[in-house]
Amino acid sequence: MLREITIVAEKKNLKLIDVDVPVVGGHAGITILPLLSKTKPSVSFNDEKVEQLTVRIQIAGTEVVEAKAGAGSATLSMAYAAARFVESFLRALDGDGDVYECAFVQLDPTDLPFFASRIKLGTKGVEALIPSDLSGLSEYEEKALDALKPELKPASKRELHSCRSNRKFSELS
């Protein structure tokens, strides 16, 4: 995800390269939960601004589709995010021991089959899920996390079914 970094950097006059905002949950709407309380460098927003920024981050993809009058989506952002992830993965494969990204990963056994979370990448792929992102959340983030779960569970199942029914994907698994 890049929108949260861009939005926070703009609001706090920071360089994009210096900003890290963990995002958990899913890919659309209220299932996207930026953890503004965990932003690095540490920044502060009042409660009203946290809610406004969270909603803005959640609808940023829709804003792009609307700006393109339905003729496309945030393809450049998706391409950049993919390139960034690949670069991070290559750094990890090369032995860099300090590589973290957010990814939509399978969680077993939990009530949510998939969940976007921070992961640590290493020479053998995903080395660890970083559960600390979910500890010490603000009250607003706790409530938003509870609210996204009922939305994310059926969405995860639909996406998994879609992947499994895709012939090329099913040949890989």
mmCIF file with all atom_site columns, N, CA and C in Angstrom, residues 122-168:
data_model
loop_
_atom_site.group_PDB
_atom_site.id
_atom_site.type_symbol
_atom_site.label_atom_id
_atom_site.label_alt_id
_atom_site.label_comp_id
_atom_site.label_asym_id
_atom_site.label_entity_id
_atom_site.label_seq_id
_atom_site.pdbx_PDB_ins_code
_atom_site.Cartn_x
_atom_site.Cartn_y
_atom_site.Cartn_z
_atom_site.occupancy
_atom_site.B_iso_or_equiv
_atom_site.pdbx_formal_charge
_atom_site.auth_seq_id
_atom_site.auth_comp_id
_atom_site.auth_asym_id
_atom_site.auth_atom_id
_atom_site.pdbx_PDB_model_num
ATOM 1   N N  . GLY A 1 122 ? 12.925  -13.172 4.381   1.00 0.00 ? 122 GLY A N  1
ATOM 2   C CA . GLY A 1 122 ? 14.279  -13.676 4.553   1.00 0.00 ? 122 GLY A CA 1
ATOM 3   C C  . GLY A 1 122 ? 14.711  -14.503 3.365   1.00 0.00 ? 122 GLY A C  1
ATOM 4   N N  . THR A 1 123 ? 15.802  -15.208 3.519   1.00 0.00 ? 123 THR A N  1
ATOM 5   C CA . THR A 1 123 ? 16.375  -15.968 2.412   1.00 0.00 ? 123 THR A CA 1
ATOM 6   C C  . THR A 1 123 ? 15.487  -17.123 1.953   1.00 0.00 ? 123 THR A C  1
ATOM 7   N N  . LYS A 1 124 ? 14.537  -17.536 2.774   1.00 0.00 ? 124 LYS A N  1
ATOM 8   C CA . LYS A 1 124 ? 13.636  -18.630 2.398   1.00 0.00 ? 124 LYS A CA 1
ATOM 9   C C  . LYS A 1 124 ? 12.206  -18.157 2.199   1.00 0.00 ? 124 LYS A C  1
ATOM 10  N N  . GLY A 1 125 ? 12.019  -16.854 2.080   1.00 0.00 ? 125 GLY A N  1
ATOM 11  C CA . GLY A 1 125 ? 10.676  -16.311 1.864   1.00 0.00 ? 125 GLY A CA 1
ATOM 12  C C  . GLY A 1 125 ? 10.172  -15.597 3.102   1.00 0.00 ? 125 GLY A C  1
ATOM 13  N N  . VAL A 1 126 ? 8.908   -15.857 3.443   1.00 0.00 ? 126 VAL A N  1
ATOM 14  C CA . VAL A 1 126 ? 8.322   -15.229 4.627   1.00 0.00 ? 126 VAL A CA 1
ATOM 15  C C  . VAL A 1 126 ? 8.877   -15.926 5.861   1.00 0.00 ? 126 VAL A C  1
ATOM 16  N N  . GLU A 1 127 ? 9.602   -15.182 6.671   1.00 0.00 ? 127 GLU A N  1
ATOM 17  C CA . GLU A 1 127 ? 10.193  -15.751 7.882   1.00 0.00 ? 127 GLU A CA 1
ATOM 18  C C  . GLU A 1 127 ? 9.279   -15.623 9.081   1.00 0.00 ? 127 GLU A C  1
ATOM 19  N N  . ALA A 1 128 ? 8.490   -14.542 9.119   1.00 0.00 ? 128 ALA A N  1
ATOM 20  C CA . ALA A 1 128 ? 7.646   -14.342 10.295  1.00 0.00 ? 128 ALA A CA 1
ATOM 21  C C  . ALA A 1 128 ? 6.534   -13.353 10.007  1.00 0.00 ? 128 ALA A C  1
ATOM 22  N N  . LEU A 1 129 ? 5.420   -13.592 10.671  1.00 0.00 ? 129 LEU A N  1
ATOM 23  C CA . LEU A 1 129 ? 4.368   -12.583 10.753  1.00 0.00 ? 129 LEU A CA 1
ATOM 24  C C  . LEU A 1 129 ? 4.722   -11.701 11.935  1.00 0.00 ? 129 LEU A C  1
ATOM 25  N N  . ILE A 1 130 ? 4.431   -10.422 11.833  1.00 0.00 ? 130 ILE A N  1
ATOM 26  C CA . ILE A 1 130 ? 4.777   -9.495  12.903  1.00 0.00 ? 130 ILE A CA 1
ATOM 27  C C  . ILE A 1 130 ? 3.502   -9.135  13.668  1.00 0.00 ? 130 ILE A C  1
ATOM 28  N N  . PRO A 1 131 ? 3.173   -9.914  14.701  1.00 0.00 ? 131 PRO A N  1
ATOM 29  C CA . PRO A 1 131 ? 1.929   -9.673  15.431  1.00 0.00 ? 131 PRO A CA 1
ATOM 30  C C  . PRO A 1 131 ? 1.954   -8.412  16.287  1.00 0.00 ? 131 PRO A C  1
ATOM 31  N N  . SER A 1 132 ? 3.134   -7.864  16.534  1.00 0.00 ? 132 SER A N  1
ATOM 32  C CA . SER A 1 132 ? 3.215   -6.687  17.404  1.00 0.00 ? 132 SER A CA 1
ATOM 33  C C  . SER A 1 132 ? 2.456   -5.500  16.835  1.00 0.00 ? 132 SER A C  1
ATOM 34  N N  . ASP A 1 133 ? 2.231   -5.478  15.516  1.00 0.00 ? 133 ASP A N  1
ATOM 35  C CA . ASP A 1 133 ? 1.449   -4.390  14.930  1.00 0.00 ? 133 ASP A CA 1
ATOM 36  C C  . ASP A 1 133 ? 0.046   -4.334  15.524  1.00 0.00 ? 133 ASP A C  1
ATOM 37  N N  . LEU A 1 134 ? -0.465  -5.480  15.974  1.00 0.00 ? 134 LEU A N  1
ATOM 38  C CA . LEU A 1 134 ? -1.826  -5.521  16.503  1.00 0.00 ? 134 LEU A CA 1
ATOM 39  C C  . LEU A 1 134 ? -1.885  -5.352  18.012  1.00 0.00 ? 134 LEU A C  1
ATOM 40  N N  . SER A 1 135 ? -0.761  -5.131  18.650  1.00 0.00 ? 135 SER A N  1
ATOM 41  C CA . SER A 1 135 ? -0.793  -4.865  20.089  1.00 0.00 ? 135 SER A CA 1
ATOM 42  C C  . SER A 1 135 ? -0.649  -3.364  20.307  1.00 0.00 ? 135 SER A C  1
ATOM 43  N N  . GLY A 1 136 ? -1.305  -2.877  21.330  1.00 0.00 ? 136 GLY A N  1
ATOM 44  C CA . GLY A 1 136 ? -1.209  -1.460  21.655  1.00 0.00 ? 136 GLY A CA 1
ATOM 45  C C  . GLY A 1 136 ? -1.884  -0.543  20.655  1.00 0.00 ? 136 GLY A C  1
ATOM 46  N N  . LEU A 1 137 ? -2.962  -1.023  20.031  1.00 0.00 ? 137 LEU A N  1
ATOM 47  C CA . LEU A 1 137 ? -3.703  -0.187  19.086  1.00 0.00 ? 137 LEU A CA 1
ATOM 48  C C  . LEU A 1 137 ? -4.463  0.904   19.823  1.00 0.00 ? 137 LEU A C  1
ATOM 49  N N  . SER A 1 138 ? -4.741  1.970   19.121  1.00 0.00 ? 138 SER A N  1
ATOM 50  C CA . SER A 1 138 ? -5.594  3.016   19.694  1.00 0.00 ? 138 SER A CA 1
ATOM 51  C C  . SER A 1 138 ? -7.020  2.477   19.802  1.00 0.00 ? 138 SER A C  1
ATOM 52  N N  . GLU A 1 139 ? -7.842  3.137   20.579  1.00 0.00 ? 139 GLU A N  1
ATOM 53  C CA . GLU A 1 139 ? -9.239  2.722   20.731  1.00 0.00 ? 139 GLU A CA 1
ATOM 54  C C  . GLU A 1 139 ? -9.944  2.725   19.371  1.00 0.00 ? 139 GLU A C  1
ATOM 55  N N  . TYR A 1 140 ? -9.687  3.740   18.567  1.00 0.00 ? 140 TYR A N  1
ATOM 56  C CA . TYR A 1 140 ? -10.295 3.821   17.236  1.00 0.00 ? 140 TYR A CA 1
ATOM 57  C C  . TYR A 1 140 ? -9.867  2.630   16.372  1.00 0.00 ? 140 TYR A C  1
ATOM 58  N N  . GLU A 1 141 ? -8.569  2.289   16.408  1.00 0.00 ? 141 GLU A N  1
ATOM 59  C CA . GLU A 1 141 ? -8.065  1.167   15.612  1.00 0.00 ? 141 GLU A CA 1
ATOM 60  C C  . GLU A 1 141 ? -8.648  -0.160  16.081  1.00 0.00 ? 141 GLU A C  1
ATOM 61  N N  . GLU A 1 142 ? -8.802  -0.334  17.400  1.00 0.00 ? 142 GLU A N  1
ATOM 62  C CA . GLU A 1 142 ? -9.413  -1.562  17.933  1.00 0.00 ? 142 GLU A CA 1
ATOM 63  C C  . GLU A 1 142 ? -10.832 -1.738  17.395  1.00 0.00 ? 142 GLU A C  1
ATOM 64  N N  . LYS A 1 143 ? -11.619 -0.663  17.444  1.00 0.00 ? 143 LYS A N  1
ATOM 65  C CA . LYS A 1 143 ? -13.002 -0.724  16.953  1.00 0.00 ? 143 LYS A CA 1
ATOM 66  C C  . LYS A 1 143 ? -13.035 -0.975  15.448  1.00 0.00 ? 143 LYS A C  1
ATOM 67  N N  . ALA A 1 144 ? -12.148 -0.321  14.716  1.00 0.00 ? 144 ALA A N  1
ATOM 68  C CA . ALA A 1 144 ? -12.095 -0.509  13.263  1.00 0.00 ? 144 ALA A CA 1
ATOM 69  C C  . ALA A 1 144 ? -11.677 -1.936  12.918  1.00 0.00 ? 144 ALA A C  1
ATOM 70  N N  . LEU A 1 145 ? -10.765 -2.507  13.692  1.00 0.00 ? 145 LEU A N  1
ATOM 71  C CA . LEU A 1 145 ? -10.339 -3.888  13.476  1.00 0.00 ? 145 LEU A CA 1
ATOM 72  C C  . LEU A 1 145 ? -11.506 -4.846  13.692  1.00 0.00 ? 145 LEU A C  1
ATOM 73  N N  . ASP A 1 146 ? -12.265 -4.627  14.760  1.00 0.00 ? 146 ASP A N  1
ATOM 74  C CA . ASP A 1 146 ? -13.447 -5.459  15.013  1.00 0.00 ? 146 ASP A CA 1
ATOM 75  C C  . ASP A 1 146 ? -14.472 -5.320  13.888  1.00 0.00 ? 146 ASP A C  1
ATOM 76  N N  . ALA A 1 147 ? -14.626 -4.107  13.360  1.00 0.00 ? 147 ALA A N  1
ATOM 77  C CA . ALA A 1 147 ? -15.615 -3.859  12.306  1.00 0.00 ? 147 ALA A CA 1
ATOM 78  C C  . ALA A 1 147 ? -15.212 -4.474  10.969  1.00 0.00 ? 147 ALA A C  1
ATOM 79  N N  . LEU A 1 148 ? -13.928 -4.577  10.695  1.00 0.00 ? 148 LEU A N  1
ATOM 80  C CA . LEU A 1 148 ? -13.510 -5.093  9.389   1.00 0.00 ? 148 LEU A CA 1
ATOM 81  C C  . LEU A 1 148 ? -13.605 -6.613  9.291   1.00 0.00 ? 148 LEU A C  1
ATOM 82  N N  . LYS A 1 149 ? -13.514 -7.314  10.396  1.00 0.00 ? 149 LYS A N  1
ATOM 83  C CA . LYS A 1 149 ? -13.479 -8.777  10.363  1.00 0.00 ? 149 LYS A CA 1
ATOM 84  C C  . LYS A 1 149 ? -14.698 -9.406  9.693   1.00 0.00 ? 149 LYS A C  1
ATOM 85  N N  . PRO A 1 150 ? -15.930 -8.979  10.013  1.00 0.00 ? 150 PRO A N  1
ATOM 86  C CA . PRO A 1 150 ? -17.081 -9.593  9.335   1.00 0.00 ? 150 PRO A CA 1
ATOM 87  C C  . PRO A 1 150 ? -17.104 -9.317  7.828   1.00 0.00 ? 150 PRO A C  1
ATOM 88  N N  . GLU A 1 151 ? -16.491 -8.226  7.405   1.00 0.00 ? 151 GLU A N  1
ATOM 89  C CA . GLU A 1 151 ? -16.414 -7.899  5.975   1.00 0.00 ? 151 GLU A CA 1
ATOM 90  C C  . GLU A 1 151 ? -15.300 -8.691  5.290   1.00 0.00 ? 151 GLU A C  1
ATOM 91  N N  . LEU A 1 152 ? -14.213 -8.903  5.992   1.00 0.00 ? 152 LEU A N  1
ATOM 92  C CA . LEU A 1 152 ? -13.038 -9.524  5.395   1.00 0.00 ? 152 LEU A CA 1
ATOM 93  C C  . LEU A 1 152 ? -13.193 -11.030 5.207   1.00 0.00 ? 152 LEU A C  1
ATOM 94  N N  . LYS A 1 153 ? -13.858 -11.689 6.125   1.00 0.00 ? 153 LYS A N  1
ATOM 95  C CA . LYS A 1 153 ? -13.955 -13.148 6.049   1.00 0.00 ? 153 LYS A CA 1
ATOM 96  C C  . LYS A 1 153 ? -14.610 -13.622 4.751   1.00 0.00 ? 153 LYS A C  1
ATOM 97  N N  . PRO A 1 154 ? -15.807 -13.130 4.389   1.00 0.00 ? 154 PRO A N  1
ATOM 98  C CA . PRO A 1 154 ? -16.394 -13.588 3.120   1.00 0.00 ? 154 PRO A CA 1
ATOM 99  C C  . PRO A 1 154 ? -15.603 -13.114 1.898   1.00 0.00 ? 154 PRO A C  1
ATOM 100 N N  . ALA A 1 155 ? -15.002 -11.945 1.979   1.00 0.00 ? 155 ALA A N  1
ATOM 101 C CA . ALA A 1 155 ? -14.195 -11.445 0.856   1.00 0.00 ? 155 ALA A CA 1
ATOM 102 C C  . ALA A 1 155 ? -12.984 -12.346 0.640   1.00 0.00 ? 155 ALA A C  1
ATOM 103 N N  . SER A 1 156 ? -12.355 -12.789 1.718   1.00 0.00 ? 156 SER A N  1
ATOM 104 C CA . SER A 1 156 ? -11.205 -13.692 1.617   1.00 0.00 ? 156 SER A CA 1
ATOM 105 C C  . SER A 1 156 ? -11.607 -15.004 0.968   1.00 0.00 ? 156 SER A C  1
ATOM 106 N N  . LYS A 1 157 ? -12.749 -15.521 1.375   1.00 0.00 ? 157 LYS A N  1
ATOM 107 C CA . LYS A 1 157 ? -13.219 -16.790 0.803   1.00 0.00 ? 157 LYS A CA 1
ATOM 108 C C  . LYS A 1 157 ? -13.519 -16.646 -0.686  1.00 0.00 ? 157 LYS A C  1
ATOM 109 N N  . ARG A 1 158 ? -14.126 -15.510 -1.078  1.00 0.00 ? 158 ARG A N  1
ATOM 110 C CA . ARG A 1 158 ? -14.411 -15.278 -2.506  1.00 0.00 ? 158 ARG A CA 1
ATOM 111 C C  . ARG A 1 158 ? -13.120 -15.220 -3.314  1.00 0.00 ? 158 ARG A C  1
ATOM 112 N N  . GLU A 1 159 ? -12.133 -14.498 -2.799  1.00 0.00 ? 159 GLU A N  1
ATOM 113 C CA . GLU A 1 159 ? -10.863 -14.367 -3.517  1.00 0.00 ? 159 GLU A CA 1
ATOM 114 C C  . GLU A 1 159 ? -10.144 -15.706 -3.613  1.00 0.00 ? 159 GLU A C  1
ATOM 115 N N  . LEU A 1 160 ? -10.161 -16.481 -2.548  1.00 0.00 ? 160 LEU A N  1
ATOM 116 C CA . LEU A 1 160 ? -9.525  -17.793 -2.564  1.00 0.00 ? 160 LEU A CA 1
ATOM 117 C C  . LEU A 1 160 ? -10.214 -18.697 -3.578  1.00 0.00 ? 160 LEU A C  1
ATOM 118 N N  . HIS A 1 161 ? -11.540 -18.677 -3.598  1.00 0.00 ? 161 HIS A N  1
ATOM 119 C CA . HIS A 1 161 ? -12.296 -19.470 -4.572  1.00 0.00 ? 161 HIS A CA 1
ATOM 120 C C  . HIS A 1 161 ? -11.943 -19.035 -5.993  1.00 0.00 ? 161 HIS A C  1
ATOM 121 N N  . SER A 1 162 ? -11.853 -17.740 -6.208  1.00 0.00 ? 162 SER A N  1
ATOM 122 C CA . SER A 1 162 ? -11.505 -17.209 -7.526  1.00 0.00 ? 162 SER A CA 1
ATOM 123 C C  . SER A 1 162 ? -10.121 -17.694 -7.958  1.00 0.00 ? 162 SER A C  1
ATOM 124 N N  . CYS A 1 163 ? -9.162  -17.663 -7.040  1.00 0.00 ? 163 CYS A N  1
ATOM 125 C CA . CYS A 1 163 ? -7.812  -18.133 -7.363  1.00 0.00 ? 163 CYS A CA 1
ATOM 126 C C  . CYS A 1 163 ? -7.809  -19.624 -7.671  1.00 0.00 ? 163 CYS A C  1
ATOM 127 N N  . ARG A 1 164 ? -8.518  -20.384 -6.870  1.00 0.00 ? 164 ARG A N  1
ATOM 128 C CA . ARG A 1 164 ? -8.542  -21.835 -7.079  1.00 0.00 ? 164 ARG A CA 1
ATOM 129 C C  . ARG A 1 164 ? -9.237  -22.215 -8.377  1.00 0.00 ? 164 ARG A C  1
ATOM 130 N N  . SER A 1 165 ? -10.203 -21.412 -8.798  1.00 0.00 ? 165 SER A N  1
ATOM 131 C CA . SER A 1 165 ? -10.911 -21.731 -10.038 1.00 0.00 ? 165 SER A CA 1
ATOM 132 C C  . SER A 1 165 ? -10.151 -21.233 -11.271 1.00 0.00 ? 165 SER A C  1
ATOM 133 N N  . ASN A 1 166 ? -9.103  -20.452 -11.060 1.00 0.00 ? 166 ASN A N  1
ATOM 134 C CA . ASN A 1 166 ? -8.257  -19.993 -12.159 1.00 0.00 ? 166 ASN A CA 1
ATOM 135 C C  . ASN A 1 166 ? -7.281  -21.105 -12.505 1.00 0.00 ? 166 ASN A C  1
ATOM 136 N N  . ARG A 1 167 ? -7.377  -21.633 -13.713 1.00 0.00 ? 167 ARG A N  1
ATOM 137 C CA . ARG A 1 167 ? -6.594  -22.797 -14.118 1.00 0.00 ? 167 ARG A CA 1
ATOM 138 C C  . ARG A 1 167 ? -5.090  -22.589 -13.914 1.00 0.00 ? 167 ARG A C  1
ATOM 139 N N  . LYS A 1 168 ? -4.573  -21.446 -14.338 1.00 0.00 ? 168 LYS A N  1
ATOM 140 C CA . LYS A 1 168 ? -3.133  -21.206 -14.223 1.00 0.00 ? 168 LYS A CA 1
ATOM 141 C C  . LYS A 1 168 ? -2.689  -21.184 -12.770 1.00 0.00 ? 168 LYS A C  1
#
